[in-house]
Short mmCIF file of C-alpha atoms and ligand atoms in Angstrom, two decimals:
data_model
loop_
_atom_site.label_atom_id
_atom_site.label_comp_id
_atom_site.label_asym_id
_atom_site.label_seq_id
_atom_site.Cartn_x
_atom_site.Cartn_y
_atom_site.Cartn_z
CA MET D 1 29.34 217.76 81.71
CA LYS D 2 25.90 216.64 80.58
CA GLN D 3 27.03 217.05 76.99
CA ILE D 4 30.12 214.90 77.61
CA ILE D 5 28.01 212.14 79.16
CA LEU D 6 25.59 212.27 76.26
CA PHE D 7 28.48 212.12 73.82
CA LEU D 8 30.02 209.12 75.62
CA ALA D 9 26.65 207.38 75.62
CA PHE D 10 26.38 208.05 71.89
CA LEU D 11 29.88 206.64 71.28
CA MET D 12 29.08 203.51 73.28
CA ALA D 13 25.82 203.07 71.42
CA THR D 14 27.43 203.39 67.99
CA SER D 15 30.35 201.08 68.75
CA ALA D 16 27.98 198.64 70.45
CA ALA D 17 25.84 198.69 67.31
CA ALA D 18 28.83 197.69 65.17
CA GLN D 19 30.29 194.94 67.36
CA PRO D 20 27.74 192.51 68.78
CA THR D 21 26.48 191.16 65.49
CA ILE D 22 29.87 189.68 64.68
CA ALA D 23 31.39 189.03 68.09
CA LYS D 24 29.96 185.52 68.19
CA TYR D 25 31.78 184.27 65.11
CA GLY D 26 35.49 184.11 65.87
CA ALA D 27 36.89 181.34 63.67
CA SER D 28 33.62 179.57 62.90
CA PRO D 29 31.18 179.16 60.00
CA LEU D 30 29.14 182.29 59.29
CA GLU D 31 25.58 181.26 60.01
CA VAL D 32 23.27 184.20 59.28
CA SER D 33 19.51 183.72 59.12
CA SER D 34 18.67 185.72 56.01
CA LYS D 35 20.13 187.65 53.12
CA LYS D 36 18.44 190.72 54.58
CA GLU D 37 20.16 190.33 57.95
CA TRP D 38 23.46 189.78 56.17
CA LYS D 39 23.16 192.87 53.98
CA LYS D 40 21.61 195.20 56.56
CA SER D 41 23.61 194.44 59.68
CA VAL D 42 26.19 191.65 59.59
CA ARG D 43 28.03 192.64 56.41
CA PRO D 44 28.38 196.34 57.39
CA ALA D 45 29.62 195.33 60.86
CA ILE D 46 32.23 192.97 59.41
CA LEU D 47 33.41 195.57 56.90
CA HIS D 48 33.65 198.12 59.70
CA PHE D 49 35.71 195.69 61.78
CA PHE D 50 38.25 195.07 59.02
CA GLU D 51 38.48 198.82 58.31
CA GLN D 52 38.89 199.72 61.93
CA GLU D 53 41.02 196.90 63.29
CA VAL D 54 42.87 195.11 60.50
CA TYR D 55 43.72 196.97 57.27
CA GLY D 56 42.71 200.46 58.45
CA LYS D 57 40.34 202.86 56.80
CA VAL D 58 41.12 205.15 53.91
CA PRO D 59 41.26 208.76 55.18
CA GLU D 60 38.48 211.03 54.05
CA LYS D 61 40.72 213.60 52.43
CA GLN D 62 41.32 212.28 48.91
CA PRO D 63 43.96 213.53 46.49
CA THR D 64 43.38 213.99 42.77
CA VAL D 65 43.98 210.94 40.56
CA GLU D 66 44.65 211.46 36.86
CA PHE D 67 45.18 208.96 34.06
CA ARG D 68 47.01 209.39 30.78
CA VAL D 69 47.62 206.77 28.11
CA ILE D 70 51.35 207.10 27.46
CA GLY D 71 51.82 204.49 24.80
CA GLN D 72 50.54 201.52 22.93
CA GLY D 73 52.02 198.90 20.63
CA GLU D 74 52.25 195.28 19.56
CA ALA D 75 53.74 192.58 21.75
CA PHE D 76 54.18 188.80 21.62
CA GLY D 77 54.67 188.80 17.84
CA GLY D 78 51.56 190.87 17.23
CA LYS D 79 49.23 188.57 19.15
CA VAL D 80 48.89 191.00 22.03
CA LEU D 81 48.27 194.74 22.32
CA ARG D 82 50.30 196.55 24.96
CA ARG D 83 48.88 199.75 26.44
CA GLU D 84 50.50 201.78 29.21
CA VAL D 85 48.65 204.23 31.38
CA GLU D 86 50.26 206.68 33.76
CA MET D 87 48.36 207.27 36.97
CA THR D 88 49.25 210.48 38.84
CA ILE D 89 48.18 210.73 42.46
CA GLY D 90 48.05 214.06 44.22
CA GLY D 91 49.77 215.73 41.30
CA THR D 92 53.18 214.19 42.00
CA THR D 93 53.18 210.42 42.65
CA LYS D 94 53.41 208.46 39.41
CA ALA D 95 52.44 204.85 38.93
CA LEU D 96 52.44 203.00 35.63
CA VAL D 97 49.68 200.62 34.67
CA LEU D 98 50.60 197.99 32.09
CA MET D 99 47.81 196.41 30.06
CA TYR D 100 48.02 193.46 27.69
CA LEU D 101 44.91 192.77 25.63
CA PRO D 102 44.33 190.07 23.01
CA ALA D 103 45.03 191.72 19.61
CA GLN D 104 42.24 189.68 17.98
CA ARG D 105 39.45 190.73 20.28
CA LYS D 106 35.80 190.86 19.49
CA GLY D 107 34.25 193.55 21.64
CA LYS D 108 35.18 194.42 25.18
CA VAL D 109 37.73 192.33 27.03
CA PRO D 110 37.32 190.88 30.55
CA VAL D 111 40.54 191.23 32.52
CA PHE D 112 42.60 189.97 35.42
CA LEU D 113 43.94 192.92 37.42
CA GLY D 114 46.70 192.44 39.96
CA MET D 115 49.78 194.13 41.37
CA ASN D 116 53.26 192.84 40.69
CA PHE D 117 56.23 192.52 43.06
CA LYS D 118 59.21 193.96 41.22
CA GLY D 119 58.11 196.20 38.39
CA ASN D 120 56.00 195.94 35.24
CA HIS D 121 59.04 195.12 33.09
CA GLN D 122 59.54 191.87 35.01
CA ILE D 123 56.21 190.35 34.02
CA ALA D 124 57.19 189.67 30.39
CA PRO D 125 60.31 189.58 28.21
CA ASP D 126 58.97 192.56 26.27
CA THR D 127 61.65 195.21 25.80
CA GLU D 128 59.07 197.92 25.16
CA ILE D 129 57.62 197.87 28.68
CA THR D 130 58.36 201.16 30.40
CA ILE D 131 60.20 200.55 33.63
CA SER D 132 57.99 201.40 36.60
CA PRO D 133 59.12 204.71 38.14
CA ASN D 134 60.04 203.18 41.50
CA ALA D 135 61.25 199.76 40.37
CA PRO D 136 64.75 198.67 41.38
CA GLN D 137 66.87 199.32 38.35
CA GLY D 138 70.13 200.73 37.12
CA LYS D 139 72.89 200.40 39.68
CA GLU D 140 70.92 198.23 42.05
CA LEU D 141 70.66 195.51 39.42
CA GLY D 142 73.75 196.23 37.37
CA ASN D 143 72.69 197.22 33.88
CA ASP D 144 70.15 194.46 33.64
CA PRO D 145 66.68 195.59 34.59
CA GLU D 146 65.62 191.91 34.78
CA ARG D 147 63.05 192.11 32.05
CA GLY D 148 60.79 189.08 32.13
CA ALA D 149 62.24 187.75 35.41
CA ALA D 150 58.72 187.13 36.79
CA ALA D 151 57.25 185.86 33.50
CA SER D 152 56.47 182.43 34.97
CA ARG D 153 54.03 184.19 37.31
CA TRP D 154 52.30 186.02 34.46
CA PRO D 155 51.53 183.62 31.58
CA VAL D 156 50.39 186.50 29.34
CA GLU D 157 50.04 184.41 26.16
CA MET D 158 47.91 181.79 27.89
CA ILE D 159 45.67 184.43 29.47
CA THR D 160 45.22 186.50 26.32
CA GLU D 161 44.66 183.39 24.17
CA ALA D 162 41.81 182.55 26.53
CA GLY D 163 40.30 185.97 25.72
CA TYR D 164 41.29 187.86 28.87
CA GLY D 165 43.43 190.91 29.34
CA VAL D 166 46.14 191.33 31.96
CA VAL D 167 46.38 194.62 33.85
CA THR D 168 49.12 195.20 36.39
CA LEU D 169 51.06 197.82 38.31
CA TYR D 170 54.08 197.71 40.58
CA ARG D 171 53.38 197.76 44.33
CA GLY D 172 56.36 200.07 44.95
CA ASP D 173 54.87 202.79 42.75
CA ILE D 174 52.04 203.09 45.28
CA ASP D 175 53.84 202.40 48.53
CA PRO D 176 57.35 200.99 48.80
CA ASP D 177 57.26 197.82 50.86
CA PHE D 178 59.25 198.77 53.94
CA ASP D 179 58.55 200.53 57.20
CA ASP D 180 59.53 204.15 56.65
CA GLY D 181 56.91 205.75 58.88
CA PHE D 182 54.69 206.31 55.81
CA GLN D 183 56.69 209.14 54.30
CA ASN D 184 57.51 207.74 50.87
CA GLY D 185 54.36 206.33 49.26
CA ILE D 186 50.92 207.78 48.71
CA HIS D 187 50.01 208.13 52.41
CA PRO D 188 51.24 211.74 52.78
CA HIS D 189 48.74 212.81 50.09
CA PHE D 190 45.99 211.87 52.54
CA TYR D 191 47.31 213.51 55.69
CA ALA D 192 45.20 216.15 57.38
CA GLU D 193 46.85 219.45 58.27
CA GLY D 194 49.82 218.70 60.55
CA GLN D 195 49.45 214.90 60.34
CA THR D 196 52.68 212.93 59.87
CA LYS D 197 51.54 209.32 59.98
CA PRO D 198 48.29 207.35 59.74
CA LEU D 199 46.13 207.20 62.89
CA ALA D 200 45.75 203.85 64.67
CA ASP D 201 42.63 203.01 62.66
CA GLU D 202 43.94 204.35 59.37
CA TRP D 203 45.36 202.29 56.55
CA GLY D 204 48.78 200.77 56.19
CA THR D 205 50.48 199.59 53.03
CA ILE D 206 48.01 196.83 52.13
CA GLY D 207 45.18 199.35 52.43
CA ALA D 208 47.01 201.73 50.10
CA TRP D 209 47.71 198.99 47.56
CA ALA D 210 44.05 197.93 47.63
CA TRP D 211 42.95 201.56 47.18
CA SER D 212 45.15 201.82 44.09
CA LEU D 213 43.51 198.73 42.56
CA SER D 214 40.18 200.53 42.90
CA ARG D 215 41.65 203.58 41.18
CA VAL D 216 42.84 201.38 38.31
CA MET D 217 39.28 200.06 38.21
CA ASP D 218 38.10 203.69 37.82
CA TYR D 219 40.28 203.88 34.72
CA LEU D 220 39.14 200.50 33.39
CA CYS D 221 35.52 201.67 33.62
CA LYS D 222 36.41 204.44 31.18
CA ASP D 223 38.51 202.41 28.72
CA SER D 224 36.19 201.36 25.89
CA ASP D 225 38.23 198.19 25.22
CA ILE D 226 37.50 196.82 28.71
CA ASP D 227 34.52 194.79 29.85
CA HIS D 228 34.50 196.45 33.26
CA LYS D 229 31.66 194.23 34.47
CA HIS D 230 34.10 191.33 34.31
CA VAL D 231 37.23 192.41 36.11
CA ALA D 232 38.81 189.76 38.34
CA VAL D 233 41.16 191.15 40.97
CA ILE D 234 44.02 188.76 41.70
CA GLY D 235 47.15 188.64 43.80
CA HIS D 236 49.83 186.34 45.14
CA SER D 237 50.88 186.27 48.78
CA ARG D 238 50.97 189.82 50.27
CA LEU D 239 49.35 190.93 47.03
CA GLY D 240 46.73 188.20 47.55
CA LYS D 241 45.88 189.77 50.91
CA THR D 242 45.61 193.02 48.95
CA ALA D 243 43.33 191.51 46.29
CA LEU D 244 40.98 190.13 48.96
CA TRP D 245 40.77 193.48 50.73
CA ALA D 246 40.25 195.33 47.43
CA GLY D 247 37.50 192.90 46.41
CA ALA D 248 35.86 193.03 49.84
CA GLN D 249 35.54 196.82 49.74
CA ASP D 250 34.89 197.48 46.07
CA GLU D 251 31.92 195.61 44.69
CA ARG D 252 32.82 196.55 41.12
CA PHE D 253 35.33 193.69 41.19
CA ALA D 254 33.28 190.84 39.78
CA MET D 255 35.64 188.09 40.96
CA VAL D 256 38.49 187.80 43.46
CA VAL D 257 41.46 185.42 43.41
CA SER D 258 43.68 184.89 46.44
CA ASN D 259 46.83 182.93 45.62
CA ASP D 260 48.73 181.70 48.70
CA SER D 261 47.70 184.81 50.67
CA GLY D 262 48.20 183.25 54.12
CA CYS D 263 48.09 185.19 57.38
CA GLY D 264 46.17 188.46 57.08
CA GLY D 265 44.76 187.08 53.81
CA ALA D 266 42.66 183.96 53.46
CA ALA D 267 44.11 181.93 56.37
CA LEU D 268 42.27 181.75 59.69
CA SER D 269 44.38 183.60 62.27
CA ALA D 270 43.07 181.68 65.29
CA ARG D 271 44.74 178.46 64.11
CA ARG D 272 48.14 180.09 64.74
CA HIS D 273 49.61 177.73 62.17
CA GLY D 274 52.71 179.08 60.39
CA GLU D 275 52.72 182.87 60.38
CA THR D 276 50.77 184.45 63.27
CA VAL D 277 49.36 187.95 63.77
CA ALA D 278 52.23 188.84 66.12
CA LYS D 279 54.84 187.53 63.68
CA ILE D 280 53.40 189.37 60.70
CA ASN D 281 53.05 192.64 62.63
CA LYS D 282 56.64 192.35 63.80
CA ALA D 283 58.12 191.53 60.40
CA PHE D 284 55.90 193.93 58.43
CA PRO D 285 54.79 196.68 60.84
CA HIS D 286 53.60 198.80 57.90
CA TRP D 287 51.15 196.35 56.28
CA PHE D 288 48.17 196.69 58.61
CA CYS D 289 46.77 199.49 60.77
CA ASP D 290 48.24 200.00 64.24
CA ASN D 291 45.07 198.65 65.88
CA TYR D 292 45.89 195.19 64.49
CA ASN D 293 48.69 194.94 67.08
CA ASN D 294 45.93 194.55 69.69
CA TYR D 295 45.55 190.98 68.45
CA ASN D 296 49.22 189.99 68.70
CA ASP D 297 49.10 186.58 70.45
CA ARG D 298 45.45 187.38 71.20
CA GLU D 299 43.77 185.86 68.17
CA HIS D 300 40.99 184.55 70.42
CA ALA D 301 39.96 188.20 70.90
CA LEU D 302 39.21 188.66 67.19
CA PRO D 303 35.40 188.98 67.00
CA ILE D 304 35.59 187.46 63.56
CA ASP D 305 38.38 185.74 61.69
CA GLN D 306 39.44 185.95 58.03
CA GLN D 307 36.36 184.01 56.86
CA GLY D 308 34.62 187.37 57.36
CA LEU D 309 36.87 188.96 54.76
CA ILE D 310 35.99 186.28 52.21
CA ALA D 311 32.29 186.53 53.00
CA LEU D 312 32.38 190.27 52.21
CA ILE D 313 32.97 189.24 48.61
CA ALA D 314 29.71 187.23 48.40
CA PRO D 315 27.87 186.62 46.15
CA ARG D 316 30.67 187.40 43.70
CA PRO D 317 32.84 184.40 42.83
CA VAL D 318 35.94 184.03 44.97
CA TYR D 319 38.81 181.58 44.51
CA VAL D 320 41.27 180.75 47.27
CA ALA D 321 44.36 178.75 46.37
CA SER D 322 47.15 177.18 48.39
CA ALA D 323 50.36 175.29 47.69
CA SER D 324 51.20 172.01 49.43
CA LEU D 325 54.66 173.09 50.63
CA ASP D 326 53.51 176.54 51.76
CA ASP D 327 53.07 175.65 55.41
CA TRP D 328 53.85 179.25 56.46
CA ALA D 329 50.58 180.35 54.79
CA ASP D 330 48.61 177.47 56.38
CA PRO D 331 46.85 175.81 53.41
CA GLU D 332 44.25 174.13 55.60
CA GLY D 333 43.51 177.45 57.32
CA GLU D 334 43.03 179.05 53.90
CA PHE D 335 40.60 176.28 52.92
CA LEU D 336 38.67 176.47 56.19
CA SER D 337 38.24 180.19 55.87
CA ALA D 338 36.70 179.77 52.41
CA LEU D 339 34.54 176.95 53.80
CA TYR D 340 33.38 179.06 56.77
CA ALA D 341 32.44 181.93 54.41
CA SER D 342 30.43 179.50 52.28
CA PRO D 343 27.08 179.73 54.15
CA ILE D 344 26.82 183.36 52.99
CA TYR D 345 27.11 182.23 49.37
CA GLU D 346 24.42 179.62 50.02
CA LEU D 347 22.12 182.44 51.27
CA TYR D 348 22.37 183.85 47.77
CA GLY D 349 21.63 180.45 46.26
CA LYS D 350 25.22 180.04 45.10
CA PRO D 351 26.83 176.61 45.42
CA SER D 352 29.95 176.84 47.56
CA LEU D 353 32.43 174.61 49.36
CA LEU D 354 29.84 173.42 51.90
CA GLY D 355 30.23 169.71 52.56
CA LYS D 356 33.58 169.50 50.82
CA PRO D 357 36.60 168.03 52.62
CA PHE D 358 40.08 169.59 52.54
CA PRO D 359 41.22 168.33 49.11
CA ASN D 360 44.17 166.14 48.23
CA VAL D 361 47.23 167.72 46.69
CA GLY D 362 46.50 168.49 43.03
CA GLU D 363 42.73 168.62 43.47
CA SER D 364 40.60 171.67 42.68
CA TYR D 365 37.06 172.79 43.41
CA GLY D 366 35.91 175.26 40.75
CA GLU D 367 32.25 174.43 40.16
CA GLY D 368 30.67 176.52 42.91
CA SER D 369 31.09 180.26 43.48
CA VAL D 370 33.72 179.59 46.17
CA GLY D 371 36.68 177.90 44.48
CA TYR D 372 39.69 176.29 46.09
CA HIS D 373 42.72 174.27 45.06
CA LEU D 374 45.80 172.83 46.66
CA ARG D 375 48.62 172.89 44.11
CA GLU D 376 51.61 170.66 44.57
CA GLY D 377 54.72 172.67 45.30
CA LYS D 378 56.03 175.78 46.92
CA HIS D 379 54.81 179.31 47.64
CA ASP D 380 54.39 180.74 44.13
CA ILE D 381 51.86 181.45 41.40
CA THR D 382 52.24 179.26 38.35
CA ALA D 383 50.59 178.47 35.03
CA TRP D 384 48.82 175.57 36.77
CA ASP D 385 47.16 178.07 39.13
CA TRP D 386 46.26 180.44 36.29
CA GLN D 387 44.69 177.62 34.23
CA ARG D 388 42.25 177.10 37.08
CA TYR D 389 41.54 180.82 37.52
CA ILE D 390 40.78 181.15 33.80
CA ARG D 391 38.51 178.10 33.92
CA PHE D 392 36.76 179.56 36.98
CA ALA D 393 36.27 182.94 35.24
CA ASP D 394 35.00 181.19 32.07
CA LYS D 395 32.43 179.35 34.14
CA HIS D 396 31.28 182.07 36.51
CA PHE D 397 31.53 185.04 34.15
CA PHE D 398 30.30 183.42 30.97
CA GLY D 399 28.73 180.08 31.95
CA LYS D 400 31.22 178.24 29.70
C1 GTR B 1 56.28 186.53 53.69
C2 GTR B 1 55.19 186.91 54.61
C3 GTR B 1 53.87 186.40 54.12
C4 GTR B 1 53.69 186.59 52.62
C5 GTR B 1 54.98 186.53 51.84
C6 GTR B 1 54.94 187.14 50.42
O1 GTR B 1 57.53 186.92 54.12
O2 GTR B 1 55.48 186.39 55.88
O3 GTR B 1 52.82 186.97 54.85
O4 GTR B 1 52.99 187.73 52.34
O5 GTR B 1 56.01 187.15 52.46
O6 GTR B 1 54.33 188.17 50.18
O7 GTR B 1 55.61 186.56 49.56
#
């Protein structure tokens, strides 16, 4: 009995240690008195909260991850080098990583790394791209595998001409995007003996996608063509939520770009504008950990809002972008979140969005380490967005 009481007291003490430092924030600016306080207590407590309550933690049992370069060749009329790397998780799950690097490169190449929605072959009209193992193809799409169908989202020539590489993999190779009780993606590789689904505080699909971006980063650190100190992790929409979570956890990502990530991404949940926590958990029950359901229609109970996620990226440059017609993702909520994370950047002496108003449509803020723009148009990622991300990387990576 005495032991049980002692154990309960210990549990209360440890959870109490993690919570109070952030409970005061909710959806408000992150005012922390010093860099030391931020690093020693507030940042770890925020990270713990997002692991425990939002995206879920990665289980301790880790499967093997192996990489093999499966091919390489010229693309875009010889201007670009294509390299494909097979990633094998737990000996059986295969994912394909597609890399495009400028052919005329001097030294190591900085890259943008992000997941794609429908398969590597959709990002460019390049017939040599190997179709991602789990991409919809064949019968589902007739005989047309839709090569290049998402090319407008991946302006490879523009990016490589600017001196950056593009690295991508298909989300469905890591975890197919539907609620199947976590039987079909990588989750089963992490189950403990007898476990059949993640525990309430263990990761969902976004957590698994973010984990895979870190594994690709492991590979990039070993590829001698890559400047692994300058890898920007990027994503659109659900993959923007993923990029933020990957960048928040893995400090090897030197820059993070969230394009129209909305609820569960950059947008403040407490505003309940557009998509809400309850709506997202209902429509996509597999994205977050089960504990996140505790905040369905109870956003006021969140000890900290999504500005905490953005602040975890500090002092590394972060860029949040919205689109004017994307009301579902709450553009103003995305801006406010980046603004409320800004005081942490200021602690590091980095100029941020502090003092800036919500911009007009078509305006961008890219000078400080917290960037933001409001593009005219719908929920999408376009060349106009990428131009700004490249400019932001040029400035914050290379002082150009
Ligand atoms: C929507 C979802 C959003 C966003 C979007 C997307 O259906 O409600 O949270 O992630 O999908 O990924 O395109």
